[in-house]
PDB file of C-alpha atoms in Angstrom:
ATOM      1  CA  MET A   1      -8.409   8.535  -0.722  1.00 39.00           C
ATOM      2  CA  ASN A   2      -5.988   9.065   2.137  1.00 40.00           C
ATOM      3  CA  CYS A   3      -3.916   5.947   2.728  1.00 41.00           C
ATOM      4  CA  PHE A   4      -3.902   6.107   6.520  1.00 35.00           C
ATOM      5  CA  GLY A   5      -3.136   9.806   6.496  1.00 35.00           C
ATOM      6  CA  SER A   6       0.660   9.897   6.372  1.00 37.00           C
ATOM      7  CA  PRO A   7       2.132  13.242   5.329  1.00 36.00           C
ATOM      8  CA  PRO A   8       3.347  13.838   1.779  1.00 36.00           C
ATOM      9  CA  GLY A   9       6.959  14.075   0.723  1.00 37.00           C
ATOM     10  CA  GLU A  10       8.403  10.722   1.726  1.00 39.00           C
ATOM     11  CA  ASP A  11      10.084  10.250  -1.659  1.00 41.00           C
ATOM     12  CA  VAL A  12      13.813   9.632  -1.863  1.00 40.00           C
ATOM     13  CA  PRO A  13      15.440  12.523  -3.726  1.00 42.00           C
ATOM     14  CA  PRO A  14      17.713  12.096  -6.727  1.00 47.00           C
ATOM     15  CA  PRO A  15      20.102  10.730  -7.666  1.00 43.00           C
ATOM     16  CA  ARG A  16      18.442   7.746  -5.946  1.00 42.00           C
ATOM     17  CA  SER A  17      14.962   6.872  -7.182  1.00 42.00           C
ATOM     18  CA  ARG A  18      11.693   6.822  -5.270  1.00 41.00           C
ATOM     19  CA  ARG A  19      11.491   3.660  -3.253  1.00 37.00           C
ATOM     20  CA  SER A  20       8.848   5.110  -2.214  1.00 37.00           C
ATOM     21  CA  THR A  21      -7.780   3.571 -12.995  1.00 37.00           C
ATOM     22  CA  ASN A  22      -5.656   3.183 -16.024  1.00 40.00           C
ATOM     23  CA  ASN A  23      -4.389  -0.248 -16.812  1.00 41.00           C
ATOM     24  CA  MET A  24      -1.136  -1.007 -18.609  1.00 41.00           C
ATOM     25  CA  ALA A  25      -1.656  -4.716 -19.094  1.00 41.00           C
ATOM     26  CA  ALA A  26       0.742  -7.429 -20.146  1.00 43.00           C
ATOM     27  CA  ASN A  27      -2.319  -9.404 -21.225  1.00 47.00           C
ATOM     28  CA  SER A  28      -5.669  -7.746 -21.790  1.00 47.00           C
ATOM     29  CA  ALA A  29      -7.618 -11.010 -21.527  1.00 60.00           C
ATOM     30  CA  THR A  30      -9.358 -11.860 -18.257  1.00 67.00           C
ATOM     31  CA  PRO A  31      -7.109 -14.222 -16.246  1.00 72.00           C
ATOM     32  CA  PRO A  32      -8.421 -17.706 -15.422  1.00 67.00           C
ATOM     33  CA  SER A  33     -10.770 -17.989 -12.462  1.00 68.00           C
ATOM     34  CA  ASP A  34      -9.358 -21.152 -10.899  1.00 74.00           C
ATOM     35  CA  ARG A  35      -6.264 -19.647  -9.263  1.00 79.00           C
ATOM     36  CA  ARG A  36      -6.000 -20.179  -5.516  1.00 91.00           C
ATOM     37  CA  PHE A  37      -3.457 -17.435  -4.758  1.00 96.00           C
ATOM     38  CA  LEU A  38      -2.781 -13.916  -6.012  1.00 97.00           C
ATOM     39  CA  ILE A  39       0.765 -12.561  -5.849  1.00 98.00           C
ATOM     40  CA  PHE A  40       1.897  -9.006  -6.599  1.00 98.00           C
ATOM     41  CA  PHE A  41       5.478  -7.989  -7.364  1.00 98.00           C
ATOM     42  CA  ASP A  42       7.170  -4.602  -7.346  1.00 97.00           C
ATOM     43  CA  PHE A  43       9.916  -4.148  -9.984  1.00 97.00           C
ATOM     44  CA  ASP A  44      12.738  -1.782  -8.969  1.00 96.00           C
ATOM     45  CA  GLU A  45      14.922  -3.181  -6.181  1.00 97.00           C
ATOM     46  CA  THR A  46      12.543  -6.122  -5.868  1.00 98.00           C
ATOM     47  CA  ILE A  47      12.574  -8.062  -9.142  1.00 98.00           C
ATOM     48  CA  VAL A  48      15.705  -6.232 -10.268  1.00 98.00           C
ATOM     49  CA  ASN A  49      18.465  -5.374  -7.819  1.00 98.00           C
ATOM     50  CA  GLU A  50      18.739  -1.703  -8.762  1.00 97.00           C
ATOM     51  CA  SER A  51      16.462   1.187  -9.677  1.00 95.00           C
ATOM     52  CA  SER A  52      15.835   1.232 -13.433  1.00 95.00           C
ATOM     53  CA  ASP A  53      15.494   5.025 -13.285  1.00 92.00           C
ATOM     54  CA  ASP A  54      19.002   5.256 -11.860  1.00 93.00           C
ATOM     55  CA  VAL A  55      20.416   2.748 -14.328  1.00 95.00           C
ATOM     56  CA  VAL A  56      19.029   4.492 -17.431  1.00 94.00           C
ATOM     57  CA  VAL A  57      21.343   7.423 -16.658  1.00 95.00           C
ATOM     58  CA  GLN A  58      24.217   5.148 -17.709  1.00 96.00           C
ATOM     59  CA  ALA A  59      23.070   5.759 -21.288  1.00 95.00           C
ATOM     60  CA  ALA A  60      23.396   9.551 -20.877  1.00 94.00           C
ATOM     61  CA  PRO A  61      26.525  11.446 -21.986  1.00 92.00           C
ATOM     62  CA  GLY A  62      29.214  10.859 -19.368  1.00 93.00           C
ATOM     63  CA  GLN A  63      26.786   8.513 -17.564  1.00 94.00           C
ATOM     64  CA  ASN A  64      25.642  11.482 -15.526  1.00 91.00           C
ATOM     65  CA  LEU A  65      23.009  14.225 -15.437  1.00 95.00           C
ATOM     66  CA  PRO A  66      23.778  17.938 -15.122  1.00 94.00           C
ATOM     67  CA  ALA A  67      23.223  19.550 -11.741  1.00 95.00           C
ATOM     68  CA  TRP A  68      20.591  21.938 -13.112  1.00 96.00           C
ATOM     69  CA  LEU A  69      18.468  18.948 -14.144  1.00 95.00           C
ATOM     70  CA  LYS A  70      18.833  17.139 -10.815  1.00 93.00           C
ATOM     71  CA  ASP A  71      17.816  20.357  -9.067  1.00 93.00           C
ATOM     72  CA  THR A  72      14.408  20.303 -10.782  1.00 94.00           C
ATOM     73  CA  TYR A  73      13.261  17.350  -8.686  1.00 89.00           C
ATOM     74  CA  ARG A  74      10.389  18.014  -6.247  1.00 87.00           C
ATOM     75  CA  PRO A  75       9.288  15.495  -3.604  1.00 83.00           C
ATOM     76  CA  GLY A  76       6.150  13.667  -4.685  1.00 74.00           C
ATOM     77  CA  HIS A  77       6.724  14.496  -8.369  1.00 81.00           C
ATOM     78  CA  TYR A  78       9.266  11.875  -9.438  1.00 83.00           C
ATOM     79  CA  ASN A  79       7.360  10.973 -12.588  1.00 81.00           C
ATOM     80  CA  GLU A  80       7.567  14.582 -13.780  1.00 88.00           C
ATOM     81  CA  TYR A  81      11.282  14.620 -13.007  1.00 90.00           C
ATOM     82  CA  MET A  82      11.879  11.465 -15.053  1.00 89.00           C
ATOM     83  CA  GLN A  83       9.954  12.992 -17.952  1.00 90.00           C
ATOM     84  CA  ARG A  84      12.545  15.788 -17.976  1.00 93.00           C
ATOM     85  CA  VAL A  85      15.415  13.311 -17.664  1.00 94.00           C
ATOM     86  CA  LEU A  86      14.215  11.315 -20.677  1.00 94.00           C
ATOM     87  CA  ALA A  87      13.663  14.508 -22.694  1.00 93.00           C
ATOM     88  CA  TYR A  88      17.221  15.612 -21.898  1.00 95.00           C
ATOM     89  CA  MET A  89      18.610  12.242 -22.962  1.00 95.00           C
ATOM     90  CA  ALA A  90      16.731  12.415 -26.253  1.00 94.00           C
ATOM     91  CA  GLU A  91      18.114  15.907 -26.886  1.00 93.00           C
ATOM     92  CA  LYS A  92      21.603  14.477 -26.380  1.00 95.00           C
ATOM     93  CA  GLY A  93      20.994  11.787 -28.976  1.00 95.00           C
ATOM     94  CA  VAL A  94      20.488   8.804 -26.681  1.00 94.00           C
ATOM     95  CA  THR A  95      18.711   6.142 -28.747  1.00 95.00           C
ATOM     96  CA  GLU A  96      16.061   3.550 -27.977  1.00 95.00           C
ATOM     97  CA  SER A  97      18.582   0.759 -28.403  1.00 96.00           C
ATOM     98  CA  ALA A  98      21.022   2.432 -25.992  1.00 96.00           C
ATOM     99  CA  ILE A  99      18.305   2.735 -23.342  1.00 96.00           C
ATOM    100  CA  ARG A 100      17.172  -0.851 -23.853  1.00 96.00           C
ATOM    101  CA  SER A 101      20.755  -2.091 -23.634  1.00 97.00           C
ATOM    102  CA  VAL A 102      21.439  -0.606 -20.191  1.00 97.00           C
ATOM    103  CA  ILE A 103      18.060  -1.709 -18.831  1.00 97.00           C
ATOM    104  CA  GLU A 104      18.541  -5.285 -20.024  1.00 98.00           C
ATOM    105  CA  LYS A 105      21.827  -5.483 -18.108  1.00 97.00           C
ATOM    106  CA  ILE A 106      20.287  -4.776 -14.696  1.00 98.00           C
ATOM    107  CA  PRO A 107      20.921  -7.808 -12.492  1.00 98.00           C
ATOM    108  CA  ALA A 108      18.010  -9.660 -10.962  1.00 98.00           C
ATOM    109  CA  SER A 109      17.717  -9.488  -7.192  1.00 98.00           C
ATOM    110  CA  PRO A 110      19.209 -12.507  -5.404  1.00 98.00           C
ATOM    111  CA  GLY A 111      17.075 -15.601  -5.887  1.00 98.00           C
ATOM    112  CA  MET A 112      14.461 -13.801  -7.971  1.00 98.00           C
ATOM    113  CA  LEU A 113      14.911 -15.886 -11.110  1.00 98.00           C
ATOM    114  CA  ALA A 114      14.629 -19.030  -8.967  1.00 98.00           C
ATOM    115  CA  LEU A 115      11.376 -17.625  -7.572  1.00 98.00           C
ATOM    116  CA  PHE A 116      10.116 -17.093 -11.114  1.00 98.00           C
ATOM    117  CA  GLN A 117      11.043 -20.682 -11.944  1.00 97.00           C
ATOM    118  CA  PHE A 118       9.112 -21.907  -8.924  1.00 97.00           C
ATOM    119  CA  LEU A 119       5.991 -19.981  -9.976  1.00 97.00           C
ATOM    120  CA  ARG A 120       6.323 -21.077 -13.599  1.00 95.00           C
ATOM    121  CA  HIS A 121       6.459 -24.762 -12.656  1.00 94.00           C
ATOM    122  CA  ARG A 122       3.645 -24.811 -10.135  1.00 94.00           C
ATOM    123  CA  PRO A 123       0.324 -26.337 -11.237  1.00 90.00           C
ATOM    124  CA  PRO A 124      -1.587 -23.738 -13.288  1.00 83.00           C
ATOM    125  CA  GLN A 125      -4.341 -23.390 -10.691  1.00 87.00           C
ATOM    126  CA  ASP A 126      -1.958 -22.149  -7.973  1.00 94.00           C
ATOM    127  CA  PHE A 127      -0.803 -18.569  -8.661  1.00 96.00           C
ATOM    128  CA  GLU A 128      -2.076 -15.526 -10.520  1.00 96.00           C
ATOM    129  CA  VAL A 129       0.963 -13.242 -10.868  1.00 97.00           C
ATOM    130  CA  VAL A 130       0.718  -9.436 -11.230  1.00 97.00           C
ATOM    131  CA  LEU A 131       3.370  -6.722 -11.446  1.00 98.00           C
ATOM    132  CA  VAL A 132       2.761  -3.215 -10.053  1.00 96.00           C
ATOM    133  CA  SER A 133       5.560  -0.684 -10.420  1.00 95.00           C
ATOM    134  CA  ASP A 134       6.261   3.038 -10.501  1.00 90.00           C
ATOM    135  CA  ALA A 135       8.888   2.447 -13.199  1.00 90.00           C
ATOM    136  CA  ASN A 136       7.517   2.368 -16.768  1.00 94.00           C
ATOM    137  CA  ILE A 137       6.284  -0.165 -19.283  1.00 95.00           C
ATOM    138  CA  PHE A 138       9.276   0.139 -21.648  1.00 96.00           C
ATOM    139  CA  PHE A 139      11.855  -0.581 -18.939  1.00 96.00           C
ATOM    140  CA  ILE A 140       9.839  -3.452 -17.474  1.00 97.00           C
ATOM    141  CA  GLU A 141       8.932  -5.194 -20.725  1.00 97.00           C
ATOM    142  CA  SER A 142      12.500  -4.839 -22.029  1.00 97.00           C
ATOM    143  CA  TRP A 143      13.925  -6.533 -18.932  1.00 98.00           C
ATOM    144  CA  LEU A 144      11.279  -9.251 -18.679  1.00 98.00           C
ATOM    145  CA  ARG A 145      11.761 -10.195 -22.334  1.00 97.00           C
ATOM    146  CA  ARG A 146      15.508 -10.444 -21.827  1.00 97.00           C
ATOM    147  CA  VAL A 147      15.108 -12.982 -18.995  1.00 97.00           C
ATOM    148  CA  GLY A 148      12.183 -14.800 -20.613  1.00 96.00           C
ATOM    149  CA  ALA A 149       9.694 -13.943 -17.869  1.00 97.00           C
ATOM    150  CA  SER A 150       7.099 -11.907 -19.781  1.00 95.00           C
ATOM    151  CA  GLN A 151       4.495 -14.665 -19.870  1.00 95.00           C
ATOM    152  CA  LEU A 152       4.573 -15.150 -16.099  1.00 96.00           C
ATOM    153  CA  PHE A 153       2.614 -11.947 -15.459  1.00 97.00           C
ATOM    154  CA  VAL A 154      -1.072 -11.725 -16.324  1.00 95.00           C
ATOM    155  CA  LYS A 155      -1.109  -7.964 -15.701  1.00 95.00           C
ATOM    156  CA  ILE A 156       1.443  -5.169 -15.495  1.00 96.00           C
ATOM    157  CA  PHE A 157       0.364  -1.938 -13.828  1.00 96.00           C
ATOM    158  CA  THR A 158       2.935   0.801 -14.454  1.00 95.00           C
ATOM    159  CA  ASN A 159       3.478   4.207 -16.017  1.00 93.00           C
ATOM    160  CA  PRO A 160       2.917   4.370 -19.802  1.00 93.00           C
ATOM    161  CA  ALA A 161       6.027   5.107 -21.894  1.00 93.00           C
ATOM    162  CA  THR A 162       6.367   5.148 -25.685  1.00 92.00           C
ATOM    163  CA  PHE A 163       8.892   6.516 -28.157  1.00 93.00           C
ATOM    164  CA  ASP A 164       7.663   9.442 -30.248  1.00 91.00           C
ATOM    165  CA  LYS A 165       8.619  10.254 -33.844  1.00 88.00           C
ATOM    166  CA  ASP A 166      11.696  12.143 -32.627  1.00 85.00           C
ATOM    167  CA  GLY A 167      13.023   9.151 -30.717  1.00 86.00           C
ATOM    168  CA  GLN A 168      12.175  10.438 -27.242  1.00 88.00           C
ATOM    169  CA  LEU A 169      10.833   8.033 -24.658  1.00 93.00           C
ATOM    170  CA  VAL A 170       7.728   9.907 -23.502  1.00 91.00           C
ATOM    171  CA  LEU A 171       6.702   9.019 -19.968  1.00 86.00           C
ATOM    172  CA  ARG A 172       3.217   9.673 -18.593  1.00 87.00           C
ATOM    173  CA  PRO A 173       1.651   9.269 -15.143  1.00 79.00           C
ATOM    174  CA  PHE A 174      -0.286   6.088 -14.428  1.00 75.00           C
ATOM    175  CA  HIS A 175      -3.313   7.725 -12.789  1.00 63.00           C
ATOM    176  CA  SER A 176      -4.362  10.445 -10.357  1.00 65.00           C
ATOM    177  CA  HIS A 177      -5.402   9.798  -6.757  1.00 64.00           C
ATOM    178  CA  SER A 178      -5.802  11.511  -3.394  1.00 71.00           C
ATOM    179  CA  CYS A 179      -3.484   9.389  -1.243  1.00 74.00           C
ATOM    180  CA  LEU A 180      -1.169  11.624   0.787  1.00 75.00           C
ATOM    181  CA  ARG A 181       1.393   8.877   1.262  1.00 73.00           C
ATOM    182  CA  CYS A 182       2.214   8.187  -2.382  1.00 69.00           C
ATOM    183  CA  PRO A 183       3.727  10.124  -5.312  1.00 78.00           C
ATOM    184  CA  GLU A 184       1.112  11.987  -7.325  1.00 79.00           C
ATOM    185  CA  ASN A 185       1.228   9.643 -10.315  1.00 70.00           C
ATOM    186  CA  MET A 186       0.641   6.316  -8.564  1.00 89.00           C
ATOM    187  CA  CYS A 187      -0.884   4.843  -5.417  1.00 93.00           C
ATOM    188  CA  LYS A 188      -0.329   1.112  -5.366  1.00 94.00           C
ATOM    189  CA  GLN A 189      -2.962   0.652  -2.671  1.00 93.00           C
ATOM    190  CA  VAL A 190      -5.615   1.954  -5.075  1.00 92.00           C
ATOM    191  CA  ILE A 191      -4.366  -0.446  -7.767  1.00 94.00           C
ATOM    192  CA  LEU A 192      -4.286  -3.414  -5.399  1.00 96.00           C
ATOM    193  CA  ARG A 193      -7.716  -2.715  -3.919  1.00 93.00           C
ATOM    194  CA  ASP A 194      -9.377  -2.240  -7.306  1.00 94.00           C
ATOM    195  CA  TYR A 195      -7.736  -5.293  -8.870  1.00 96.00           C
ATOM    196  CA  VAL A 196      -8.598  -7.622  -5.987  1.00 96.00           C
ATOM    197  CA  MET A 197     -12.185  -6.345  -5.941  1.00 95.00           C
ATOM    198  CA  ARG A 198     -12.620  -6.780  -9.693  1.00 95.00           C
ATOM    199  CA  ARG A 199     -11.059 -10.228  -9.801  1.00 95.00           C
ATOM    200  CA  THR A 200     -13.147 -11.385  -6.836  1.00 94.00           C
ATOM    201  CA  GLN A 201     -16.280 -10.353  -8.718  1.00 94.00           C
ATOM    202  CA  GLU A 202     -15.099 -12.061 -11.909  1.00 94.00           C
ATOM    203  CA  ARG A 203     -14.186 -15.249 -10.070  1.00 92.00           C
ATOM    204  CA  GLY A 204     -17.292 -15.307  -7.906  1.00 93.00           C
ATOM    205  CA  ARG A 205     -15.126 -15.942  -4.846  1.00 93.00           C
ATOM    206  CA  PRO A 206     -12.067 -14.437  -3.128  1.00 94.00           C
ATOM    207  CA  PHE A 207      -8.513 -15.693  -3.481  1.00 95.00           C
ATOM    208  CA  HIS A 208      -7.426 -18.045  -0.727  1.00 95.00           C
ATOM    209  CA  ARG A 209      -4.455 -15.794   0.046  1.00 96.00           C
ATOM    210  CA  VAL A 210      -2.887 -12.620  -1.370  1.00 97.00           C
ATOM    211  CA  PHE A 211       0.879 -12.040  -1.343  1.00 98.00           C
ATOM    212  CA  TYR A 212       2.829  -8.830  -1.963  1.00 98.00           C
ATOM    213  CA  VAL A 213       6.588  -8.797  -2.676  1.00 98.00           C
ATOM    214  CA  GLY A 214       8.242  -5.390  -2.432  1.00 98.00           C
ATOM    215  CA  ASP A 215      10.914  -3.179  -0.929  1.00 97.00           C
ATOM    216  CA  GLY A 216       9.995   0.505  -0.891  1.00 94.00           C
ATOM    217  CA  ALA A 217       7.810   3.014   0.914  1.00 92.00           C
ATOM    218  CA  ASN A 218       5.285   2.885  -1.923  1.00 92.00           C
ATOM    219  CA  ASP A 219       5.046  -0.890  -1.350  1.00 96.00           C
ATOM    220  CA  PHE A 220       4.151  -0.319   2.289  1.00 95.00           C
ATOM    221  CA  CYS A 221       0.991   1.540   1.273  1.00 93.00           C
ATOM    222  CA  PRO A 222      -0.683  -1.410  -0.541  1.00 95.00           C
ATOM    223  CA  SER A 223       0.407  -3.842   2.159  1.00 96.00           C
ATOM    224  CA  LEU A 224      -1.781  -1.936   4.621  1.00 95.00           C
ATOM    225  CA  ILE A 225      -4.950  -3.410   3.114  1.00 94.00           C
ATOM    226  CA  LEU A 226      -3.781  -7.028   3.231  1.00 97.00           C
ATOM    227  CA  GLY A 227      -5.670  -9.247   5.656  1.00 96.00           C
ATOM    228  CA  PRO A 228      -4.509 -11.679   8.341  1.00 97.00           C
ATOM    229  CA  ARG A 229      -4.410 -14.618   5.881  1.00 96.00           C
ATOM    230  CA  ASP A 230      -2.215 -12.609   3.489  1.00 97.00           C
ATOM    231  CA  THR A 231       1.546 -12.086   3.486  1.00 98.00           C
ATOM    232  CA  ALA A 232       3.681  -8.974   3.002  1.00 98.00           C
ATOM    233  CA  PHE A 233       7.130 -10.007   1.774  1.00 98.00           C
ATOM    234  CA  ALA A 234       9.259  -6.971   2.674  1.00 98.00           C
ATOM    235  CA  ARG A 235      12.873  -6.814   1.538  1.00 98.00           C
ATOM    236  CA  ARG A 236      14.968  -6.929   4.671  1.00 97.00           C
ATOM    237  CA  GLY A 237      16.433  -3.566   5.689  1.00 96.00           C
ATOM    238  CA  TYR A 238      14.578  -1.565   2.994  1.00 97.00           C
ATOM    239  CA  PRO A 239      11.900   1.113   3.588  1.00 96.00           C
ATOM    240  CA  MET A 240       8.909  -1.253   3.373  1.00 97.00           C
ATOM    241  CA  HIS A 241      10.414  -3.465   6.077  1.00 98.00           C
ATOM    242  CA  ARG A 242      11.299  -0.464   8.241  1.00 97.00           C
ATOM    243  CA  LEU A 243       7.808   1.057   7.960  1.00 96.00           C
ATOM    244  CA  ILE A 244       6.092  -2.230   8.808  1.00 97.00           C
ATOM    245  CA  THR A 245       8.358  -2.620  11.842  1.00 96.00           C
ATOM    246  CA  GLU A 246       7.538   0.920  12.938  1.00 96.00           C
ATOM    247  CA  ILE A 247       3.785   0.420  12.676  1.00 95.00           C
ATOM    248  CA  HIS A 248       3.992  -2.845  14.618  1.00 93.00           C
ATOM    249  CA  GLU A 249       5.821  -0.986  17.405  1.00 93.00           C
ATOM    250  CA  ALA A 250       3.723   2.181  17.396  1.00 94.00           C
ATOM    251  CA  ARG A 251       0.253   0.730  16.784  1.00 93.00           C
ATOM    252  CA  PRO A 252       0.199  -3.010  17.517  1.00 90.00           C
ATOM    253  CA  GLY A 253      -2.551  -4.849  15.695  1.00 90.00           C
ATOM    254  CA  GLU A 254      -3.100  -2.229  13.007  1.00 91.00           C
ATOM    255  CA  PHE A 255      -0.991  -4.018  10.394  1.00 94.00           C
ATOM    256  CA  LYS A 256      -2.939  -7.197   9.658  1.00 96.00           C
ATOM    257  CA  ALA A 257      -0.844  -9.231   7.213  1.00 96.00           C
ATOM    258  CA  VAL A 258       1.829 -11.743   8.126  1.00 97.00           C
ATOM    259  CA  THR A 259       5.217 -10.101   7.551  1.00 97.00           C
ATOM    260  CA  VAL A 260       8.042 -12.136   6.013  1.00 98.00           C
ATOM    261  CA  PRO A 261      11.328 -10.237   5.525  1.00 98.00           C
ATOM    262  CA  TRP A 262      13.317 -11.479   2.539  1.00 98.00           C
ATOM    263  CA  ALA A 263      16.927 -11.176   1.471  1.00 98.00           C
ATOM    264  CA  SER A 264      16.602 -13.617  -1.422  1.00 98.00           C
ATOM    265  CA  GLY A 265      13.806 -14.939  -3.589  1.00 98.00           C
ATOM    266  CA  ASP A 266      14.533 -18.271  -1.923  1.00 98.00           C
ATOM    267  CA  ASP A 267      12.964 -16.883   1.268  1.00 98.00           C
ATOM    268  CA  VAL A 268       9.773 -16.180  -0.677  1.00 98.00           C
ATOM    269  CA  VAL A 269       9.810 -19.609  -2.344  1.00 98.00           C
ATOM    270  CA  GLU A 270      10.029 -21.320   1.034  1.00 97.00           C
ATOM    271  CA  ARG A 271       6.872 -19.615   2.298  1.00 97.00           C
ATOM    272  CA  LEU A 272       4.947 -19.945  -0.988  1.00 97.00           C
ATOM    273  CA  ARG A 273       5.710 -23.673  -1.172  1.00 96.00           C
ATOM    274  CA  LYS A 274       4.326 -24.124   2.328  1.00 95.00           C
ATOM    275  CA  HIS A 275       1.077 -22.387   1.409  1.00 94.00           C
ATOM    276  CA  ALA A 276       0.769 -24.136  -1.953  1.00 92.00           C
ATOM    277  CA  GLU A 277       0.953 -27.516  -0.232  1.00 89.00           C
ATOM    278  CA  GLU A 278      -1.528 -26.736   2.538  1.00 83.00           C
ATOM    279  CA  LYS A 279      -4.932 -28.399   2.542  1.00 68.00           C
ATOM    280  CA  LEU A 280      -7.826 -26.065   1.776  1.00 61.00           C
TER     281      LEU A 280
END
């Protein structure tokens, strides 16, 4: 699959992370079928205000990586690069608890915990909440448990990561795909398309609206398949917002979803409340 044919290599090189079907699920049971809305969240620089891949380096000796390791990064292969980073950290004696400790300290993005509170206290038939991230399951679950938000998400789609007998966090790619826009280990458009299709079949009807909350270039790709009743919440001034603005200017009408830039989760709450209160 070619997600609208953009050239490869749009990843952000280290030391910044990429802003750029297997199923790692928070809950393997089929979600309820009475939800009116489906909302997807990215993790890095969306739910949390930093990149978890950048933050984990704080647990490394000297809170830094050697130049020879940084130089092994290749555009489009960030997952492979992080596999080497985690192997290096294990060789240097960095423990599971040390990694968990730095991840748990990542601050939430402005207003994000208030957004979670809003979703948690809505009537149960309103929102089905899904997380899709190119981070990894250990980072995400560690952070969500710390803030008490694990139960909010019915599914988590992310890269598998488990500690082996030697104490190394072993990272693996989520899936393979043929999208030229996305890193080789994950295309969020594929995940979004397949999940919406499957849930529509299970429910026997489509969701009333689909929402996507993100920030990076790899969040732009899934937003391309949203329809005119759906909403792309793009973090203001980040790559997703910039790419949506560019496509609106270059090819008017091609991007179908309503675009709502956000600086705080409060901006998202305002729009979600409006839709939740509308008459169907």
